[in-house]
């Protein structure tokens, strides 16, 4: 399908065309991205809105293990390749998501019986094959996603990677020749994140140019989880572990966001030289049986998009803002909330810009740096 409708107006009427998000963002030196589902790329309105508004894309599910690594010895890159191809044709960067997570893994992995050495080999093989396939094409990776626990702050979540048999034992004791021993006291009070370190090192070997991120949910504000991540990231940086940034997912599920705390958190991470990417932003609103939100909530949602964008732009190390999809027609929030919430994104079901879109664009225009 030919994308001849790439520059439709946005209800501005008359003469001059309004700036798109990507135009406003590039003037601020910021990447503006969105998660993408390959099946939708053949839909003209989806593709034209995507190409017009964003300068970065990220496969929403296409690079998760269950899609990309369906059998132990075979990979299926066809879905993610479609997205990378679209990005290439439209001058967009690609973020990769995600190499290590506890969800959306294939049964052969979760139900197989492996020793920790075999599990480590499978993980190394996966990371090097996937990162290697996209070497030079995917500029930044969420290497590890959501490894810290919600319920027990400061500890690692129980996952196939951490336990039963887990990888940690195969990486302990760690090499004692480096300067790490001074940190061991602090680290021993937590569960070891040595497996995370190994993942970053493998990814770096597969593509030394790629930026490597640790991505997390519910660590956007200063809180026990972001404190634990901060400790890990500082340790990694001090010891030269190849880690470039932290992703704050930014799935906002109520309208009482503590933007000041988010800003303080961005500041403390960027202060020691790591980049921050806002990686999965959406702002879920309560909806009625027809899926409609109240007009005043749409306005408050717009304020949150504006404030988060401004908080990012205030810190030069905050280099990307990405939304988790861009049209309410395709958003994970509906099924995730059992349809009690919705309308979380910048465009409605018919690709009309919502107040959130206008608010984000005005923040991008104002925040030039
Ligand atoms: C979600 C996708 O949007 C859905 O399509 C899928 O069914 C489940 O996963 N945090 C993450 C993302 O890091 O990978 C998740 O994506 C949303 C929460």
Tab-separated table of C-alpha atoms and ligand atoms in Angstrom:
chain	number	residue	atom	x	y	z
A	1	UNK	CA	0.000	0.000	0.000
A	2	UNK	CA	1.334	3.437	-0.926
A	3	UNK	CA	1.482	5.866	1.977
A	4	UNK	CA	0.314	8.878	0.044
A	5	UNK	CA	-1.534	10.395	2.971
A	6	UNK	CA	1.514	11.042	5.076
A	7	UNK	CA	0.865	14.692	5.815
A	8	UNK	CA	-2.811	15.088	6.468
A	9	UNK	CA	-3.603	18.076	8.634
A	10	UNK	CA	-4.564	17.641	12.250
A	11	UNK	CA	-7.755	19.615	12.298
A	12	UNK	CA	-5.866	22.870	12.105
A	13	UNK	CA	-7.893	23.885	9.046
A	14	UNK	CA	-6.705	26.316	6.406
A	15	UNK	CA	-3.169	27.303	5.469
A	16	UNK	CA	-0.096	26.187	7.416
A	17	UNK	CA	0.397	22.647	8.554
A	18	UNK	CA	1.042	22.198	12.269
A	19	UNK	CA	4.363	20.749	13.352
A	20	UNK	CA	4.302	17.022	13.996
A	21	UNK	CA	5.615	15.508	17.219
A	22	UNK	CA	8.742	14.313	15.476
A	23	UNK	CA	9.449	17.748	14.053
A	24	UNK	CA	8.983	19.388	17.437
A	25	UNK	CA	11.054	16.699	19.182
A	26	UNK	CA	13.958	16.788	16.781
A	27	UNK	CA	14.340	20.525	17.415
A	28	UNK	CA	14.752	19.607	21.100
A	29	UNK	CA	17.231	16.836	20.337
A	30	UNK	CA	14.767	14.330	21.727
A	31	UNK	CA	13.650	10.991	20.360
A	32	UNK	CA	9.896	10.515	20.286
A	33	UNK	CA	8.882	6.921	19.885
A	34	UNK	CA	6.074	4.436	20.140
A	35	UNK	CA	5.532	0.709	20.475
A	36	UNK	CA	4.419	-0.936	17.248
A	37	UNK	CA	2.582	-4.088	16.207
A	38	UNK	CA	3.641	-5.325	12.760
A	39	UNK	CA	0.184	-6.577	11.780
A	40	UNK	CA	-1.048	-2.997	11.777
A	41	UNK	CA	1.620	-1.605	9.448
A	42	UNK	CA	-0.515	-2.447	6.406
A	43	UNK	CA	-3.324	-0.195	7.698
A	44	UNK	CA	-2.900	3.122	5.885
A	45	UNK	CA	-3.954	5.431	8.734
A	46	UNK	CA	-1.804	3.551	11.222
A	47	UNK	CA	1.259	3.678	8.981
A	48	UNK	CA	0.858	7.302	7.933
A	49	UNK	CA	0.315	8.538	11.504
A	50	UNK	CA	3.292	6.525	12.706
A	51	UNK	CA	5.618	7.830	10.016
A	52	UNK	CA	4.458	11.414	10.398
A	53	UNK	CA	4.603	11.712	14.182
A	54	UNK	CA	7.458	9.549	15.468
A	55	UNK	CA	11.184	9.258	14.878
A	56	UNK	CA	11.594	6.008	16.826
A	57	UNK	CA	9.751	2.690	17.052
A	58	UNK	CA	9.930	-0.323	19.310
A	59	UNK	CA	8.363	-3.731	18.667
A	60	UNK	CA	5.620	-4.123	21.291
A	61	UNK	CA	5.811	-7.929	21.348
A	62	UNK	CA	7.757	-9.005	18.260
A	63	UNK	CA	11.113	-9.338	20.018
A	64	UNK	CA	9.894	-11.209	23.054
A	65	UNK	CA	11.161	-14.770	23.431
A	66	UNK	CA	7.849	-16.465	22.612
A	67	UNK	CA	7.769	-14.723	19.231
A	68	UNK	CA	11.404	-14.507	18.252
A	69	UNK	CA	12.716	-17.760	19.764
A	70	UNK	CA	9.833	-20.255	19.502
A	71	UNK	CA	12.028	-23.395	19.501
A	72	UNK	CA	15.339	-23.988	21.264
A	73	UNK	CA	17.358	-23.949	18.060
A	74	UNK	CA	15.301	-21.672	15.821
A	75	UNK	CA	14.617	-17.978	15.701
A	76	UNK	CA	11.823	-16.167	13.894
A	77	UNK	CA	12.745	-12.599	13.087
A	78	UNK	CA	10.019	-12.013	10.498
A	79	UNK	CA	7.760	-9.801	12.654
A	80	UNK	CA	10.521	-7.618	14.031
A	81	UNK	CA	12.144	-7.395	10.602
A	82	UNK	CA	8.955	-5.783	9.258
A	83	UNK	CA	9.200	-3.083	11.899
A	84	UNK	CA	12.897	-2.475	11.315
A	85	UNK	CA	12.207	-2.260	7.592
A	86	UNK	CA	9.421	0.288	8.153
A	87	UNK	CA	11.723	2.322	10.381
A	88	UNK	CA	14.496	2.299	7.797
A	89	UNK	CA	12.155	3.506	5.087
A	90	UNK	CA	10.922	6.378	7.258
A	91	UNK	CA	14.148	7.507	8.862
A	92	UNK	CA	13.273	6.236	12.340
A	93	UNK	CA	15.452	4.717	15.033
A	94	UNK	CA	14.592	1.329	16.541
A	95	UNK	CA	14.682	0.394	20.228
A	96	UNK	CA	14.779	-3.315	21.044
A	97	UNK	CA	12.520	-4.786	23.717
A	98	UNK	CA	13.371	-7.045	25.491
A	99	UNK	CA	16.095	-9.683	25.887
A	100	UNK	CA	15.394	-10.927	29.409
A	101	UNK	CA	11.978	-10.905	31.070
A	102	UNK	CA	9.866	-13.255	33.174
A	103	UNK	CA	6.826	-13.001	30.885
A	104	UNK	CA	6.027	-14.056	27.326
A	105	UNK	CA	8.611	-16.835	27.335
A	106	UNK	CA	8.105	-20.036	25.296
A	107	UNK	CA	7.074	-23.245	27.022
A	108	UNK	CA	10.257	-25.014	25.968
A	109	UNK	CA	12.054	-22.555	28.222
A	110	UNK	CA	9.687	-22.251	31.169
A	111	UNK	CA	8.701	-25.911	31.340
A	112	UNK	CA	12.029	-27.449	30.363
A	113	UNK	CA	14.346	-28.927	32.944
A	114	UNK	CA	17.698	-27.222	32.715
A	115	UNK	CA	20.732	-26.970	34.907
A	116	UNK	CA	21.895	-23.472	35.677
A	117	UNK	CA	24.758	-23.915	33.204
A	118	UNK	CA	22.330	-24.909	30.448
A	119	UNK	CA	20.093	-21.984	31.273
A	120	UNK	CA	23.070	-19.634	31.133
A	121	UNK	CA	24.061	-21.060	27.758
A	122	UNK	CA	20.527	-20.634	26.426
A	123	UNK	CA	20.429	-17.032	27.597
A	124	UNK	CA	23.828	-16.189	26.148
A	125	UNK	CA	22.844	-17.838	22.868
A	126	UNK	CA	19.572	-15.895	22.773
A	127	UNK	CA	21.088	-12.516	23.554
A	128	UNK	CA	23.940	-12.884	21.102
A	129	UNK	CA	21.716	-14.218	18.299
A	130	UNK	CA	19.060	-11.516	18.638
A	131	UNK	CA	21.380	-8.563	19.239
A	132	UNK	CA	23.701	-9.888	16.544
A	133	UNK	CA	20.873	-10.168	14.008
A	134	UNK	CA	20.081	-6.469	14.477
A	135	UNK	CA	23.628	-5.235	14.938
A	136	UNK	CA	23.831	-1.702	13.544
A	137	UNK	CA	20.042	-1.528	13.114
A	138	UNK	CA	18.744	-1.466	16.673
A	139	UNK	CA	20.465	1.397	18.425
A	140	UNK	CA	19.278	0.694	22.000
A	141	UNK	CA	18.144	-2.422	23.854
A	142	UNK	CA	16.108	-3.096	26.946
A	143	UNK	CA	18.504	-5.829	27.992
A	144	UNK	CA	16.696	-6.785	31.184
A	145	UNK	CA	13.090	-5.901	31.979
A	146	UNK	CA	11.372	-5.773	35.386
A	147	UNK	CA	13.917	-7.802	37.371
A	148	UNK	CA	13.155	-6.130	40.711
A	149	UNK	CA	10.337	-7.245	42.947
A	150	UNK	CA	7.202	-5.218	43.724
A	151	UNK	CA	6.406	-6.730	47.077
A	152	UNK	CA	9.852	-6.970	48.627
A	153	UNK	CA	11.605	-3.717	47.830
A	154	UNK	CA	15.256	-3.990	47.002
A	155	UNK	CA	15.172	-7.676	46.119
A	156	UNK	CA	15.120	-9.386	42.776
A	157	UNK	CA	11.877	-10.886	41.584
A	158	UNK	CA	11.580	-14.653	41.593
A	159	UNK	CA	11.953	-15.670	37.960
A	160	UNK	CA	13.296	-18.515	35.902
A	161	UNK	CA	16.492	-16.528	35.596
A	162	UNK	CA	16.965	-15.964	39.304
A	163	UNK	CA	16.030	-19.350	40.708
A	164	UNK	CA	15.009	-22.974	40.085
A	165	UNK	CA	17.839	-23.508	39.218
A	166	UNK	CA	18.487	-19.923	38.239
A	167	UNK	CA	21.604	-18.391	36.854
A	168	UNK	CA	22.977	-16.751	39.916
A	169	UNK	CA	24.662	-19.868	41.218
A	170	UNK	CA	26.495	-20.447	37.945
A	171	UNK	CA	27.952	-16.931	38.168
A	172	UNK	CA	28.961	-17.034	41.839
A	173	UNK	CA	31.450	-16.562	43.313
A	174	UNK	CA	32.288	-13.656	41.088
A	175	UNK	CA	35.769	-12.946	39.805
A	176	UNK	CA	37.556	-11.429	42.792
A	177	UNK	CA	40.267	-9.717	40.737
A	178	UNK	CA	38.227	-6.564	40.024
A	179	UNK	CA	37.387	-3.712	42.343
A	180	UNK	CA	34.029	-5.277	43.069
A	181	UNK	CA	34.997	-6.553	46.482
A	182	UNK	CA	34.471	-3.132	48.049
A	183	UNK	CA	30.840	-3.294	46.995
A	184	UNK	CA	30.193	-6.781	48.157
A	185	UNK	CA	28.986	-5.757	51.586
A	186	UNK	CA	26.236	-3.635	50.131
A	187	UNK	CA	25.502	-6.215	47.503
A	188	UNK	CA	25.295	-9.095	49.915
A	189	UNK	CA	22.426	-7.359	51.669
A	190	UNK	CA	20.491	-7.839	48.448
A	191	UNK	CA	20.091	-10.822	46.256
A	192	UNK	CA	22.835	-10.908	43.687
A	193	UNK	CA	22.256	-9.233	40.370
A	194	UNK	CA	25.267	-10.910	38.800
A	195	UNK	CA	23.065	-12.536	36.151
A	196	UNK	CA	21.944	-9.082	35.045
A	197	UNK	CA	25.555	-8.026	34.709
A	198	UNK	CA	26.287	-11.038	32.526
A	199	UNK	CA	23.382	-10.178	30.235
A	200	UNK	CA	24.735	-6.680	29.686
A	201	UNK	CA	28.191	-8.040	28.929
A	202	UNK	CA	26.823	-10.533	26.386
A	203	UNK	CA	24.735	-7.877	24.669
A	204	UNK	CA	27.740	-5.593	24.484
A	205	UNK	CA	29.828	-8.333	22.890
A	206	UNK	CA	27.141	-8.854	20.257
A	207	UNK	CA	26.904	-5.149	19.359
A	208	UNK	CA	29.453	-2.855	21.011
A	209	UNK	CA	27.751	0.226	19.528
A	210	UNK	CA	24.274	-0.433	20.904
A	211	UNK	CA	23.085	1.473	23.954
A	212	UNK	CA	22.108	-0.926	26.706
A	213	UNK	CA	19.252	-0.198	29.105
A	214	UNK	CA	17.776	-1.664	32.231
A	215	UNK	CA	13.974	-1.180	31.946
A	216	UNK	CA	11.565	-1.190	34.874
A	217	UNK	CA	7.946	-0.638	35.915
A	218	UNK	CA	6.842	1.339	38.959
A	219	UNK	CA	10.291	2.769	39.510
A	220	UNK	CA	9.541	6.160	37.972
A	221	UNK	CA	9.355	8.001	41.289
A	222	UNK	CA	11.919	7.927	44.061
A	223	UNK	CA	10.831	4.774	45.894
A	224	UNK	CA	12.370	1.568	47.278
A	225	UNK	CA	12.420	-0.083	43.861
A	226	UNK	CA	14.118	2.831	42.115
A	227	UNK	CA	16.539	3.063	45.068
A	228	UNK	CA	17.547	-0.574	44.487
A	229	UNK	CA	17.992	0.056	40.758
A	230	UNK	CA	20.019	3.155	41.526
A	231	UNK	CA	22.372	1.096	43.703
A	232	UNK	CA	22.780	-1.495	40.960
A	233	UNK	CA	23.326	1.054	38.197
A	234	UNK	CA	25.872	3.001	40.255
A	235	UNK	CA	27.741	-0.239	40.959
A	236	UNK	CA	27.679	-1.176	37.259
A	237	UNK	CA	28.966	2.212	36.213
A	238	UNK	CA	31.737	2.178	38.809
A	239	UNK	CA	32.912	-1.236	37.664
A	240	UNK	CA	32.632	-0.533	33.966
A	241	UNK	CA	29.746	-2.903	33.238
A	242	UNK	CA	28.495	-1.831	29.790
A	243	UNK	CA	25.219	-0.171	30.745
A	244	UNK	CA	24.137	3.105	29.183
A	245	UNK	CA	20.736	3.860	30.552
A	246	UNK	CA	17.616	3.204	32.507
A	247	UNK	CA	14.132	2.926	31.041
A	248	UNK	CA	11.209	4.192	33.055
A	249	UNK	CA	8.131	2.490	31.664
A	250	UNK	CA	5.642	5.151	32.804
A	251	UNK	CA	2.409	3.185	32.638
A	252	UNK	CA	0.269	5.637	34.595
A	253	UNK	CA	-2.912	4.097	35.939
A	254	UNK	CA	-4.321	6.929	38.026
A	255	UNK	CA	-4.394	10.667	37.692
A	256	UNK	CA	-2.388	11.469	40.832
A	257	UNK	CA	1.086	11.268	39.398
A	258	UNK	CA	3.903	12.637	41.550
A	259	UNK	CA	5.705	14.476	38.762
A	260	UNK	CA	8.099	16.228	41.173
A	261	UNK	CA	9.363	12.879	42.411
A	262	UNK	CA	9.689	11.583	38.837
A	263	UNK	CA	11.748	14.651	37.995
A	264	UNK	CA	14.012	14.117	41.030
A	265	UNK	CA	14.457	10.494	39.998
A	266	UNK	CA	15.407	11.419	36.421
A	267	UNK	CA	17.850	13.928	37.851
A	268	UNK	CA	19.635	11.471	40.136
A	269	UNK	CA	20.120	8.866	37.413
A	270	UNK	CA	21.248	11.304	34.736
A	271	UNK	CA	23.578	12.994	37.255
A	272	UNK	CA	26.051	10.146	37.036
A	273	UNK	CA	25.967	9.896	33.315
A	274	UNK	CA	23.354	7.294	32.462
A	275	UNK	CA	20.649	8.178	29.993
A	276	UNK	CA	17.004	7.962	30.892
A	277	UNK	CA	14.438	6.870	28.314
A	278	UNK	CA	10.746	7.027	29.074
A	279	UNK	CA	9.907	3.775	27.394
A	280	UNK	CA	6.233	2.786	27.673
A	281	UNK	CA	4.148	5.808	28.555
A	282	UNK	CA	0.380	5.620	28.631
A	283	UNK	CA	-2.140	7.233	30.953
A	284	UNK	CA	-5.103	4.919	31.505
A	285	UNK	CA	-8.465	6.549	32.247
A	286	UNK	CA	-11.609	5.057	33.733
A	287	UNK	CA	-14.069	4.337	30.915
A	288	UNK	CA	-17.783	3.619	30.687
A	289	UNK	CA	-19.322	0.536	29.070
A	290	UNK	CA	-18.877	2.134	25.633
A	291	UNK	CA	-15.201	2.749	26.314
A	292	UNK	CA	-15.539	6.510	26.715
A	293	UNK	CA	-13.676	8.609	29.277
A	294	UNK	CA	-14.956	11.800	30.891
A	295	UNK	CA	-13.885	15.045	29.179
A	296	UNK	CA	-12.295	16.366	32.379
A	297	UNK	CA	-10.192	13.201	32.658
A	298	UNK	CA	-8.989	13.637	29.082
A	299	UNK	CA	-7.852	17.110	30.095
A	300	UNK	CA	-6.052	15.827	33.181
A	301	UNK	CA	-4.470	13.139	31.063
A	302	UNK	CA	-3.203	15.858	28.730
A	303	UNK	CA	-1.660	17.691	31.692
A	304	UNK	CA	0.191	14.542	32.737
A	305	UNK	CA	1.634	14.013	29.258
A	306	UNK	CA	2.726	17.659	29.231
A	307	UNK	CA	4.281	17.493	32.694
A	308	UNK	CA	6.159	14.261	32.077
A	309	UNK	CA	7.538	15.597	28.796
A	310	UNK	CA	8.637	18.793	30.546
A	311	UNK	CA	10.302	16.791	33.333
A	312	UNK	CA	12.235	14.814	30.732
A	313	UNK	CA	13.226	17.880	28.741
A	314	UNK	CA	14.502	19.582	31.901
A	315	UNK	CA	17.302	17.011	32.171
A	316	UNK	CA	19.640	16.728	29.154
A	317	UNK	CA	20.300	13.053	29.932
A	318	UNK	CA	16.625	12.245	29.394
A	319	UNK	CA	16.912	11.564	25.705
A	320	UNK	CA	13.728	9.772	24.607
A	321	UNK	CA	10.012	9.721	25.267
A	322	UNK	CA	8.120	6.739	23.978
A	323	UNK	CA	4.430	5.881	24.269
A	324	UNK	CA	3.092	2.326	24.445
A	325	UNK	CA	1.225	2.488	21.168
A	326	UNK	CA	-0.261	5.677	19.793
A	327	UNK	CA	-3.885	4.976	18.893
A	328	UNK	CA	-6.550	3.904	21.391
A	329	UNK	CA	-7.624	1.459	18.701
A	330	UNK	CA	-4.647	-0.720	19.605
A	331	UNK	CA	-3.659	-0.420	23.227
A	332	UNK	CA	-2.918	-3.124	25.759
A	333	UNK	CA	-4.752	-1.170	28.491
A	334	UNK	CA	-8.229	-2.464	27.580
A	335	UNK	CA	-7.504	-6.143	28.067
A	336	UNK	CA	-4.987	-5.483	30.838
A	337	UNK	CA	-7.615	-3.636	32.924
A	338	UNK	CA	-10.482	-5.957	31.946
A	339	UNK	CA	-11.951	-3.004	30.058
A	340	UNK	CA	-12.431	-0.807	33.127
A	341	UNK	CA	-9.779	1.546	31.749
A	342	UNK	CA	-8.836	2.753	28.311
A	343	UNK	CA	-8.267	5.739	26.056
A	344	UNK	CA	-4.676	5.956	27.339
A	345	UNK	CA	-2.866	7.178	24.229
A	346	UNK	CA	-2.415	10.264	22.033
A	347	UNK	CA	-4.845	9.459	19.207
A	348	UNK	CA	-8.389	8.126	19.400
A	349	UNK	CA	-9.752	5.073	17.557
A	350	UNK	CA	-10.052	7.105	14.364
A	351	UNK	CA	-6.538	8.552	14.542
A	352	UNK	CA	-7.828	11.942	15.638
A	353	UNK	CA	-5.423	13.817	17.895
A	354	UNK	CA	-6.617	14.018	21.505
A	355	UNK	CA	-5.903	16.784	24.048
A	356	UNK	CA	-2.953	14.647	25.204
A	357	UNK	CA	-1.423	14.958	21.745
A	358	UNK	CA	-1.701	18.737	21.695
A	359	UNK	CA	-0.289	18.948	25.226
A	360	UNK	CA	2.686	16.749	24.426
A	361	UNK	CA	3.410	18.663	21.256
A	362	UNK	CA	3.296	22.010	23.027
A	363	UNK	CA	5.702	20.706	25.698
A	364	UNK	CA	8.083	19.519	22.989
A	365	UNK	CA	7.915	22.884	21.254
A	366	UNK	CA	8.514	24.825	24.470
A	367	UNK	CA	11.219	22.555	25.771
A	368	UNK	CA	13.785	23.132	23.061
A	369	UNK	CA	17.281	22.652	24.468
B	1	LIG	C1	2.517	-5.866	26.848
B	1	LIG	C2	2.003	-5.741	25.423
B	1	LIG	O1	1.610	-4.415	25.215
B	1	LIG	C3	0.869	-6.676	25.157
B	1	LIG	O2	0.555	-6.681	23.765
B	1	LIG	C4	1.217	-8.084	25.606
B	1	LIG	O3	0.084	-8.895	25.480
B	1	LIG	C5	1.682	-8.083	27.047
B	1	LIG	O4	2.802	-7.203	27.167
B	1	LIG	N1	5.565	-3.867	30.465
B	1	LIG	C6	6.353	-4.258	29.397
B	1	LIG	C7	5.724	-4.574	28.105
B	1	LIG	O5	7.587	-4.199	29.502
B	1	LIG	O6	6.437	-5.538	27.371
B	1	LIG	C8	4.287	-5.011	28.251
B	1	LIG	O7	3.723	-5.124	26.954
B	1	LIG	C9	3.521	-4.028	29.110
B	1	LIG	C10	4.135	-3.930	30.486
